Amino acid sequence: MKTVITYGTFDLFHEGHYNILKRAKALGDYLIVGVTTENYDASRGKLNVVEPLMDRIEHVKGSGFADKVIIEDYVGQKIEDIQKYHVDTFVIGSDWLGKFDYLKEYCDVVYLERTKGVSSTLKRAEEFQIIRMGIVGSGRIAGRFIAEARYVSGIHVEGVYNPHSESAREFAKVHELDMYEDDYDAFLKKVNAVYIASPHETHYEYAKKALEYKKNVLVEKPMVLRKEEAEELFRLAEDNGCILMEAIKTAYAPGFMRLVNMAKSGLIGEIKDVEACFTKLTGDNTREFMDKEYGGSFTELASYTVLPIIKILGCNYRNIVFNYYNVHNGLDGYTKAIFDYAEATGTSKTGLKVKSEGQLIISGTRGYIRVAAPWWKPTEFEICYEDISQNEKVYAPFKGDGLRYEISDFVSQVNGYGGDVFKLTQEESVTIAGIMERFLMEHRKRIK
Ligand code: CTP
């Protein structure tokens, strides 16, 4: 009996997939088809796969050519599968020509001509309108967004808005954007979604107006600095049938979701403490320190440190105590916020003028999870126990600057698939806005 194997994502199953399975089967007696997991696709940068794994498997089975379907979850697995299933022939489309020659050591490798004019990428483009994104603000993060958006299909950055025409023009030139505007209304008419990356305190007005124009909105963190504003924006988004999403990149990173879920699975017992620290030494002449009203360590960095606390311990804390060290202009150079929960405690440490060990530690009654800096871009974490021989390391993908994950989830939400809302819920964004508001209120009162 001759065994043939082939692999693919098989998203939105199409004629090209059908043809390759048919021809693969004809090359032998028994066909094994490997279908990629979401996790594997994310790790190799294939974002925006529309259909869940089980649906993709069903379609492969539905073709009637597969005698066995297996799941492909990591680079190099093909070598293992070929040996395990005594495969005679490996088949793949001609788009991969030469890429799998290393398998010739184990079996025959056949590249079959691709079916012309059809692909999952094309089908996704046909099915969903390309999101024409406009960027509000032209700072550092806006530039990074453009670079990262190139890794996500279904979205195109159209142009930039800045009330200072010269800054907008310069940014558009550097990033090769066709459009720049200093008139917000005119700008909104040219796009169907916006990414708001302007100074914190301007987010609310920009987001509100964009939603009134029925545009989908992705807002940099902190989304807003008042709880009521967050609630109002979410209401407006719902009323106008738009997506409103807060861009805390960590929330959408594959590794972060995994560590939160592992922590909550009972692996380390009942969770009693979540401690998160993020410090980044910054000069006095930066936006973070020039903005005397809304700048400082907490507003700048606490969206990151508060995130694991509320994701794991919930939004219903009993109290927060803020302790801080203020610098010459009255802004907090370092803030330690202690969260009191009925059954646990949380600590957020943020610093722009104090350097500390930036780690995330989740402590439970049986063990703890440790994520070293930069835990906000998690690539690995360790589960630790009293008996250190039981310790275990977990690895996760995190590519580039990592904005691609939130961008990809934004695209899925706008297109109405993916169900990624749980990664950062409305309640969580509203809670973070409330915490920012409380910090600013208390901090102002105390420095007066
Ligand atoms: N394939 C093919 N003809 C096509 C499209 C895909 O023969 N028109 C083959 C690929 O070469 C591969 C298999 O089908 O062997 C699974 O490919 P997959 O990556 O799932 O499909 P694509 O349509 O190429 O997906 P995408 O556009 O997302 O890259």
Short mmCIF file of C-alpha atoms and ligand atoms in Angstrom, two decimals:
data_model
loop_
_atom_site.label_atom_id
_atom_site.label_comp_id
_atom_site.label_asym_id
_atom_site.label_seq_id
_atom_site.Cartn_x
_atom_site.Cartn_y
_atom_site.Cartn_z
CA MET A 1 0.00 0.00 0.00
CA LYS A 2 1.34 3.42 -0.94
CA THR A 3 0.78 6.19 1.59
CA VAL A 4 0.67 9.85 0.54
CA ILE A 5 0.63 12.85 2.86
CA THR A 6 -0.17 16.52 2.28
CA TYR A 7 -0.68 19.58 4.48
CA GLY A 8 -2.46 22.90 4.44
CA THR A 9 -4.62 25.42 6.27
CA PHE A 10 -7.60 24.78 3.96
CA ASP A 11 -9.33 28.00 4.96
CA LEU A 12 -12.57 28.66 3.04
CA PHE A 13 -12.16 25.37 1.19
CA HIS A 14 -11.93 26.01 -2.53
CA GLU A 15 -11.37 24.40 -5.91
CA GLY A 16 -7.56 24.58 -5.53
CA HIS A 17 -7.79 22.57 -2.32
CA TYR A 18 -10.14 20.04 -3.90
CA ASN A 19 -7.84 19.58 -6.89
CA ILE A 20 -4.70 19.06 -4.88
CA LEU A 21 -6.37 16.52 -2.59
CA LYS A 22 -7.74 14.66 -5.59
CA ARG A 23 -4.35 14.52 -7.32
CA ALA A 24 -2.56 13.63 -4.09
CA LYS A 25 -4.92 10.73 -3.53
CA ALA A 26 -4.37 9.53 -7.12
CA LEU A 27 -0.63 9.22 -6.37
CA GLY A 28 -1.22 6.39 -3.88
CA ASP A 29 -3.72 4.22 -2.02
CA TYR A 30 -4.03 5.99 1.29
CA LEU A 31 -4.07 9.78 1.78
CA ILE A 32 -3.24 11.52 5.04
CA VAL A 33 -4.06 15.24 5.25
CA GLY A 34 -2.51 17.48 7.89
CA VAL A 35 -4.56 20.54 8.80
CA THR A 36 -2.84 23.39 10.64
CA THR A 37 -3.93 24.62 14.06
CA GLU A 38 -4.65 28.31 14.73
CA ASN A 39 -1.66 28.28 17.02
CA TYR A 40 0.69 27.01 14.32
CA ASP A 41 -0.65 29.48 11.76
CA ALA A 42 -0.16 32.35 14.22
CA SER A 43 3.39 31.22 14.95
CA ARG A 44 4.31 31.29 11.26
CA GLY A 45 2.67 34.67 10.78
CA LYS A 46 -0.39 33.43 8.90
CA LEU A 47 -2.97 35.66 10.53
CA ASN A 48 -6.61 36.18 9.56
CA VAL A 49 -7.51 32.57 8.93
CA VAL A 50 -11.28 32.80 9.02
CA GLU A 51 -12.52 29.31 9.80
CA PRO A 52 -11.87 27.42 13.03
CA LEU A 53 -9.81 24.23 12.85
CA MET A 54 -12.79 21.87 13.23
CA ASP A 55 -14.64 23.47 10.31
CA ARG A 56 -11.53 23.27 8.13
CA ILE A 57 -11.16 19.58 9.03
CA GLU A 58 -14.81 18.97 8.15
CA HIS A 59 -14.30 20.48 4.70
CA VAL A 60 -11.21 18.35 4.07
CA LYS A 61 -13.17 15.25 5.12
CA GLY A 62 -16.08 16.41 2.98
CA SER A 63 -13.89 16.26 -0.14
CA GLY A 64 -13.99 12.48 0.19
CA PHE A 65 -10.28 12.05 -0.62
CA ALA A 66 -8.74 11.97 2.85
CA ASP A 67 -8.43 8.56 4.50
CA LYS A 68 -7.04 10.14 7.64
CA VAL A 69 -6.91 13.71 8.89
CA ILE A 70 -4.22 14.78 11.33
CA ILE A 71 -3.45 18.10 13.00
CA GLU A 72 -0.26 20.01 12.26
CA ASP A 73 0.91 22.09 15.21
CA TYR A 74 4.62 22.87 14.91
CA VAL A 75 7.49 23.42 12.51
CA GLY A 76 9.27 20.13 11.85
CA GLN A 77 6.26 17.96 12.63
CA LYS A 78 6.23 16.72 9.03
CA ILE A 79 9.44 14.76 9.65
CA GLU A 80 7.83 13.03 12.59
CA ASP A 81 4.56 12.29 10.76
CA ILE A 82 6.30 10.87 7.70
CA GLN A 83 8.20 8.39 9.82
CA LYS A 84 5.32 7.60 12.15
CA TYR A 85 2.85 6.85 9.34
CA HIS A 86 5.40 5.19 7.01
CA VAL A 87 4.68 7.74 4.30
CA ASP A 88 5.94 7.05 0.77
CA THR A 89 5.14 10.39 -0.88
CA PHE A 90 4.85 13.94 0.41
CA VAL A 91 2.75 16.22 -1.80
CA ILE A 92 2.40 20.00 -1.74
CA GLY A 93 1.48 22.79 -4.16
CA SER A 94 4.01 24.37 -6.49
CA ASP A 95 3.92 27.62 -4.46
CA TRP A 96 6.26 25.76 -2.08
CA LEU A 97 8.65 24.58 -4.79
CA GLY A 98 11.99 23.54 -3.25
CA LYS A 99 10.93 24.41 0.31
CA PHE A 100 10.37 20.82 1.34
CA ASP A 101 13.34 19.20 -0.33
CA TYR A 102 14.68 18.44 3.15
CA LEU A 103 11.99 15.74 3.39
CA LYS A 104 13.61 13.80 0.52
CA GLU A 105 15.69 12.08 3.19
CA TYR A 106 12.48 10.37 4.39
CA CYS A 107 10.21 9.95 1.33
CA ASP A 108 9.48 11.13 -2.23
CA VAL A 109 8.64 14.81 -2.46
CA VAL A 110 6.21 15.91 -5.19
CA TYR A 111 5.26 19.50 -5.98
CA LEU A 112 1.97 19.70 -7.86
CA GLU A 113 1.00 22.62 -10.05
CA ARG A 114 -1.32 25.00 -8.17
CA THR A 115 -4.81 25.62 -9.54
CA LYS A 116 -4.68 29.03 -11.13
CA GLY A 117 -6.77 32.01 -10.04
CA VAL A 118 -7.99 30.78 -6.68
CA SER A 119 -6.64 30.96 -3.11
CA SER A 120 -7.92 31.45 0.43
CA THR A 121 -6.38 34.93 0.40
CA LEU A 122 -8.41 35.84 -2.71
CA LYS A 123 -11.58 34.36 -1.24
CA ARG A 124 -11.12 36.33 1.97
CA ALA A 125 -10.64 39.51 -0.06
CA GLU A 126 -13.79 38.78 -2.07
CA GLU A 127 -15.88 37.96 0.96
CA PHE A 128 -14.81 40.84 3.15
CA GLN A 129 -14.33 44.44 2.25
CA ILE A 130 -10.77 45.69 2.72
CA ILE A 131 -10.64 47.86 5.82
CA ARG A 132 -9.46 51.32 4.80
CA MET A 133 -7.73 52.50 7.94
CA GLY A 134 -6.86 56.06 8.81
CA ILE A 135 -4.36 56.85 11.54
CA VAL A 136 -5.06 59.67 13.96
CA GLY A 137 -1.78 61.06 15.26
CA SER A 138 1.69 60.65 13.91
CA GLY A 139 3.86 59.65 16.84
CA ARG A 140 6.16 56.64 17.36
CA ILE A 141 3.42 54.06 17.79
CA ALA A 142 1.63 55.22 14.62
CA GLY A 143 4.75 54.37 12.60
CA ARG A 144 4.99 50.94 14.20
CA PHE A 145 1.34 50.31 13.42
CA ILE A 146 1.94 50.81 9.71
CA ALA A 147 4.84 48.38 9.68
CA GLU A 148 2.84 45.75 11.56
CA ALA A 149 -0.37 46.19 9.53
CA ARG A 150 1.57 44.91 6.50
CA TYR A 151 1.52 41.44 8.09
CA VAL A 152 -2.26 41.35 8.27
CA SER A 153 -4.39 40.81 5.20
CA GLY A 154 -7.70 42.60 4.74
CA ILE A 155 -6.50 45.99 5.97
CA HIS A 156 -4.87 48.90 4.20
CA VAL A 157 -3.55 52.07 5.83
CA GLU A 158 -4.97 54.91 3.71
CA GLY A 159 -3.59 57.97 5.40
CA VAL A 160 -2.95 60.02 8.47
CA TYR A 161 -4.63 62.86 10.32
CA ASN A 162 -2.83 65.43 12.41
CA PRO A 163 -4.20 68.90 13.20
CA HIS A 164 -0.73 70.18 12.33
CA SER A 165 -0.68 69.82 8.59
CA GLU A 166 3.10 69.81 8.37
CA SER A 167 3.43 66.84 10.77
CA ALA A 168 0.77 64.93 8.82
CA ARG A 169 2.51 65.63 5.53
CA GLU A 170 5.90 64.59 6.87
CA PHE A 171 4.51 61.37 8.35
CA ALA A 172 2.71 60.50 5.11
CA LYS A 173 5.93 61.08 3.19
CA VAL A 174 8.09 58.92 5.47
CA HIS A 175 5.55 56.08 5.47
CA GLU A 176 4.57 56.43 1.82
CA LEU A 177 0.91 57.09 2.52
CA ASP A 178 -1.21 58.59 -0.25
CA MET A 179 -3.39 60.70 1.98
CA TYR A 180 -2.87 63.15 4.83
CA GLU A 181 -5.34 65.57 6.37
CA ASP A 182 -5.54 68.31 8.97
CA ASP A 183 -9.35 68.42 8.80
CA TYR A 184 -10.82 65.56 10.86
CA ASP A 185 -14.24 65.53 9.14
CA ALA A 186 -12.66 65.39 5.70
CA PHE A 187 -10.33 62.65 6.92
CA LEU A 188 -13.16 60.53 8.34
CA LYS A 189 -14.99 60.64 5.01
CA LYS A 190 -12.00 59.01 3.30
CA VAL A 191 -11.68 55.94 5.56
CA ASN A 192 -13.90 53.23 7.03
CA ALA A 193 -11.94 52.69 10.24
CA VAL A 194 -9.55 54.67 12.42
CA TYR A 195 -6.65 53.85 14.67
CA ILE A 196 -6.36 56.56 17.30
CA ALA A 197 -2.79 57.09 18.43
CA SER A 198 -2.93 60.73 19.51
CA PRO A 199 -2.18 62.04 23.04
CA HIS A 200 -4.25 60.21 25.72
CA GLU A 201 -6.65 63.03 26.56
CA THR A 202 -7.68 63.51 22.92
CA HIS A 203 -8.79 59.88 22.41
CA TYR A 204 -12.33 60.43 23.64
CA GLU A 205 -13.24 63.25 21.23
CA TYR A 206 -11.63 61.58 18.24
CA ALA A 207 -13.24 58.22 18.98
CA LYS A 208 -16.65 59.79 19.60
CA LYS A 209 -16.67 61.65 16.33
CA ALA A 210 -15.42 58.63 14.38
CA LEU A 211 -18.20 56.50 15.87
CA GLU A 212 -20.75 59.19 15.04
CA TYR A 213 -19.55 58.87 11.45
CA LYS A 214 -20.13 55.09 11.85
CA LYS A 215 -16.47 54.21 11.51
CA ASN A 216 -14.89 51.25 13.30
CA VAL A 217 -12.43 52.38 15.93
CA LEU A 218 -9.24 50.96 17.39
CA VAL A 219 -7.91 53.21 20.17
CA GLU A 220 -4.45 53.13 21.68
CA LYS A 221 -4.25 52.56 25.42
CA PRO A 222 -5.37 54.08 27.70
CA MET A 223 -8.53 54.28 25.61
CA VAL A 224 -9.96 57.05 27.77
CA LEU A 225 -9.22 58.44 31.22
CA ARG A 226 -12.77 58.42 32.61
CA LYS A 227 -15.08 55.49 33.20
CA GLU A 228 -18.16 57.33 31.95
CA GLU A 229 -16.43 58.19 28.70
CA ALA A 230 -15.59 54.52 28.10
CA GLU A 231 -19.19 53.51 28.78
CA GLU A 232 -20.52 56.22 26.50
CA LEU A 233 -18.20 55.23 23.64
CA PHE A 234 -19.16 51.55 23.87
CA ARG A 235 -22.85 52.54 23.87
CA LEU A 236 -22.31 54.73 20.84
CA ALA A 237 -20.42 51.95 19.03
CA GLU A 238 -23.25 49.53 19.71
CA ASP A 239 -25.96 51.98 18.63
CA ASN A 240 -24.09 52.71 15.40
CA GLY A 241 -23.18 49.08 14.69
CA CYS A 242 -19.44 49.73 14.93
CA ILE A 243 -16.51 47.97 16.51
CA LEU A 244 -14.70 49.80 19.30
CA MET A 245 -11.58 48.11 20.56
CA GLU A 246 -8.82 49.18 22.94
CA ALA A 247 -5.34 48.52 21.60
CA ILE A 248 -3.50 46.93 24.51
CA LYS A 249 -1.27 44.70 22.41
CA THR A 250 -0.51 42.28 25.27
CA ALA A 251 -4.19 41.31 25.53
CA TYR A 252 -4.11 39.93 21.97
CA ALA A 253 -0.71 38.24 22.13
CA PRO A 254 -1.05 34.44 21.88
CA GLY A 255 1.25 33.84 24.88
CA PHE A 256 -0.63 36.18 27.18
CA MET A 257 -3.97 34.46 26.64
CA ARG A 258 -2.29 31.15 27.25
CA LEU A 259 -0.70 32.16 30.53
CA VAL A 260 -3.93 33.71 31.81
CA ASN A 261 -5.84 30.55 30.96
CA MET A 262 -3.21 28.26 32.45
CA ALA A 263 -3.22 30.34 35.63
CA LYS A 264 -6.99 30.09 35.83
CA SER A 265 -7.04 26.35 35.12
CA GLY A 266 -6.10 25.51 38.70
CA LEU A 267 -2.56 24.44 37.78
CA ILE A 268 -1.03 26.67 40.47
CA GLY A 269 -3.98 26.30 42.86
CA GLU A 270 -6.06 29.26 43.95
CA ILE A 271 -4.55 32.52 42.79
CA LYS A 272 -3.74 34.84 45.66
CA ASP A 273 -1.46 37.45 44.13
CA VAL A 274 -0.76 39.01 40.74
CA GLU A 275 2.25 41.28 40.61
CA ALA A 276 3.11 43.14 37.40
CA CYS A 277 5.90 45.62 36.85
CA PHE A 278 6.78 47.72 33.79
CA THR A 279 9.42 50.44 33.92
CA LYS A 280 10.94 52.39 31.04
CA LEU A 281 13.41 55.18 31.81
CA THR A 282 12.37 58.24 29.84
CA GLY A 283 13.82 61.72 29.33
CA ASP A 284 12.11 64.91 30.55
CA ASN A 285 11.46 66.18 27.04
CA THR A 286 9.18 63.37 25.98
CA ARG A 287 5.42 63.46 25.55
CA GLU A 288 5.07 61.39 28.72
CA PHE A 289 6.65 64.17 30.80
CA MET A 290 5.68 67.28 28.85
CA ASP A 291 1.99 66.62 29.38
CA LYS A 292 1.55 67.90 32.95
CA GLU A 293 -2.15 67.04 33.16
CA TYR A 294 -2.20 63.50 31.85
CA GLY A 295 1.41 62.36 31.55
CA GLY A 296 3.45 60.32 34.02
CA SER A 297 4.17 56.66 34.71
CA PHE A 298 0.73 55.40 35.61
CA THR A 299 -1.24 56.77 32.65
CA GLU A 300 1.58 55.78 30.31
CA LEU A 301 2.23 52.21 31.45
CA ALA A 302 -0.50 50.97 33.78
CA SER A 303 -2.74 49.71 30.97
CA TYR A 304 -0.18 46.91 30.70
CA THR A 305 0.29 46.20 34.41
CA VAL A 306 -3.39 46.42 35.36
CA LEU A 307 -4.34 44.07 32.51
CA PRO A 308 -3.12 40.78 34.08
CA ILE A 309 -4.53 41.83 37.45
CA ILE A 310 -8.07 42.31 36.19
CA LYS A 311 -7.88 39.46 33.66
CA ILE A 312 -6.99 37.04 36.43
CA LEU A 313 -8.57 38.50 39.57
CA GLY A 314 -11.51 40.19 37.87
CA CYS A 315 -12.95 43.68 37.65
CA ASN A 316 -14.49 43.68 41.12
CA TYR A 317 -11.63 44.77 43.34
CA ARG A 318 -12.59 46.23 46.73
CA ASN A 319 -10.06 49.01 46.86
CA ILE A 320 -6.89 50.41 45.32
CA VAL A 321 -4.14 52.29 47.14
CA PHE A 322 -1.72 54.34 45.05
CA ASN A 323 1.75 55.10 46.34
CA TYR A 324 3.99 57.23 44.18
CA TYR A 325 7.17 59.14 43.82
CA ASN A 326 6.67 62.45 42.01
CA VAL A 327 9.33 64.19 39.98
CA HIS A 328 10.05 67.94 39.75
CA ASN A 329 7.05 68.82 37.53
CA GLY A 330 4.61 67.01 39.80
CA LEU A 331 4.10 63.96 37.56
CA ASP A 332 4.53 60.46 38.97
CA GLY A 333 7.95 59.07 38.09
CA TYR A 334 6.99 55.79 39.77
CA THR A 335 3.68 54.44 41.03
CA LYS A 336 2.86 51.35 43.01
CA ALA A 337 -0.85 50.55 42.96
CA ILE A 338 -2.06 47.90 45.38
CA PHE A 339 -5.36 46.20 44.57
CA ASP A 340 -7.41 44.65 47.32
CA TYR A 341 -9.74 41.78 46.37
CA ALA A 342 -11.88 39.70 48.73
CA GLU A 343 -9.66 36.65 48.30
CA ALA A 344 -6.49 37.99 46.71
CA THR A 345 -4.23 40.94 46.15
CA GLY A 346 -2.65 42.57 43.10
CA THR A 347 0.24 45.00 42.60
CA SER A 348 0.98 47.18 39.61
CA LYS A 349 4.35 48.93 39.49
CA THR A 350 5.03 51.45 36.73
CA GLY A 351 8.03 53.72 36.36
CA LEU A 352 9.39 56.24 33.90
CA LYS A 353 11.99 57.56 36.34
CA VAL A 354 12.67 54.42 38.41
CA LYS A 355 14.06 51.21 36.98
CA SER A 356 12.99 47.88 38.38
CA GLU A 357 12.78 44.21 37.44
CA GLY A 358 9.92 44.13 34.94
CA GLN A 359 8.29 40.83 35.62
CA LEU A 360 4.88 39.31 36.03
CA ILE A 361 4.38 36.86 38.88
CA ILE A 362 1.10 35.07 39.44
CA SER A 363 1.15 33.31 42.79
CA GLY A 364 -1.17 30.52 43.82
CA THR A 365 -1.62 28.05 46.66
CA ARG A 366 0.22 25.31 44.72
CA GLY A 367 2.80 27.25 42.72
CA TYR A 368 3.43 30.35 40.66
CA ILE A 369 3.81 31.51 37.07
CA ARG A 370 6.78 33.71 36.31
CA VAL A 371 7.09 35.74 33.14
CA ALA A 372 10.30 37.69 32.75
CA ALA A 373 10.46 41.13 31.12
CA PRO A 374 9.28 41.92 28.57
CA TRP A 375 6.26 39.92 29.81
CA TRP A 376 4.01 42.38 27.93
CA LYS A 377 5.39 40.75 24.75
CA PRO A 378 5.37 37.17 26.04
CA THR A 379 7.39 34.52 24.25
CA GLU A 380 7.85 32.16 27.19
CA PHE A 381 6.85 31.70 30.81
CA GLU A 382 7.63 29.30 33.59
CA ILE A 383 5.30 27.42 35.89
CA CYS A 384 7.12 26.88 39.18
CA TYR A 385 6.40 24.64 42.15
CA GLU A 386 7.76 23.93 45.62
CA ASP A 387 9.40 20.87 44.08
CA ILE A 388 11.47 22.55 41.39
CA SER A 389 11.88 19.31 39.44
CA GLN A 390 8.20 19.79 38.47
CA ASN A 391 8.85 23.23 36.94
CA GLU A 392 7.80 23.62 33.36
CA LYS A 393 8.52 26.17 30.63
CA VAL A 394 5.89 27.15 28.07
CA TYR A 395 6.72 28.89 24.79
CA ALA A 396 4.48 31.02 22.62
CA PRO A 397 4.80 32.98 19.39
CA PHE A 398 5.24 36.72 19.43
CA LYS A 399 6.40 38.24 16.17
CA GLY A 400 7.85 41.68 15.50
CA ASP A 401 6.35 44.44 17.60
CA GLY A 402 3.29 42.29 18.19
CA LEU A 403 0.75 44.87 17.04
CA ARG A 404 -0.16 42.47 14.24
CA TYR A 405 -2.16 40.33 16.69
CA GLU A 406 -4.44 43.16 17.79
CA ILE A 407 -4.72 44.37 14.20
CA SER A 408 -5.67 40.89 13.06
CA ASP A 409 -8.30 40.61 15.82
CA PHE A 410 -9.65 44.03 14.86
CA VAL A 411 -10.03 42.83 11.27
CA SER A 412 -11.84 39.68 12.47
CA GLN A 413 -14.19 41.70 14.64
CA VAL A 414 -14.97 44.18 11.89
CA ASN A 415 -15.66 41.30 9.51
CA GLY A 416 -17.79 39.54 12.08
CA TYR A 417 -15.83 36.34 12.62
CA GLY A 418 -13.29 35.11 15.12
CA GLY A 419 -15.06 35.79 18.42
CA ASP A 420 -11.99 37.47 19.89
CA VAL A 421 -13.92 39.93 22.05
CA PHE A 422 -13.14 37.91 25.18
CA LYS A 423 -9.47 38.88 24.94
CA LEU A 424 -10.27 42.37 26.20
CA THR A 425 -13.90 42.83 27.12
CA GLN A 426 -15.89 46.04 27.33
CA GLU A 427 -16.10 45.58 31.09
CA GLU A 428 -12.32 45.31 31.31
CA SER A 429 -11.73 48.43 29.21
CA VAL A 430 -14.30 50.34 31.26
CA THR A 431 -12.62 49.14 34.47
CA ILE A 432 -9.19 50.27 33.27
CA ALA A 433 -10.63 53.70 32.37
CA GLY A 434 -12.12 53.87 35.88
CA ILE A 435 -8.76 53.04 37.44
CA MET A 436 -7.04 55.76 35.38
CA GLU A 437 -9.70 58.24 36.47
CA ARG A 438 -9.29 57.32 40.11
CA PHE A 439 -5.51 57.60 39.91
CA LEU A 440 -5.65 61.04 38.28
CA MET A 441 -8.17 62.29 40.83
CA GLU A 442 -6.21 61.10 43.84
CA HIS A 443 -2.87 62.15 42.46
CA ARG A 444 -4.07 65.69 41.69
CA LYS A 445 -5.67 66.06 45.11
CA ARG A 446 -2.53 65.01 46.89
CA ILE A 447 -0.08 67.18 44.98
CA LYS A 448 -2.23 70.29 45.44
N1 CTP B 1 -3.32 24.95 -3.39
C1 CTP B 1 -3.40 24.69 -4.75
N2 CTP B 1 -4.00 25.59 -5.58
C2 CTP B 1 -4.48 26.75 -5.12
C3 CTP B 1 -4.40 27.05 -3.72
C4 CTP B 1 -3.83 26.11 -2.88
O1 CTP B 1 -2.95 23.66 -5.22
N3 CTP B 1 -5.03 27.61 -5.95
C5 CTP B 1 -2.64 24.00 -2.51
C6 CTP B 1 -1.44 24.57 -1.79
O2 CTP B 1 -0.31 24.61 -2.64
C7 CTP B 1 -1.28 23.59 -0.64
C8 CTP B 1 -2.73 23.25 -0.31
O3 CTP B 1 -3.52 23.62 -1.45
O4 CTP B 1 -0.61 22.46 -1.06
C9 CTP B 1 -3.23 23.98 0.93
O5 CTP B 1 -2.97 25.37 0.75
P1 CTP B 1 -3.43 26.53 1.68
O6 CTP B 1 -2.25 27.31 2.09
O7 CTP B 1 -4.34 26.02 2.72
O8 CTP B 1 -4.32 27.39 0.63
P2 CTP B 1 -4.11 28.78 -0.07
O9 CTP B 1 -5.32 29.06 -0.88
O10 CTP B 1 -2.80 28.84 -0.80
O11 CTP B 1 -4.11 29.74 1.20
P3 CTP B 1 -3.57 31.23 1.42
O12 CTP B 1 -4.12 32.07 0.32
O13 CTP B 1 -4.10 31.62 2.78
O14 CTP B 1 -2.07 31.15 1.40
#
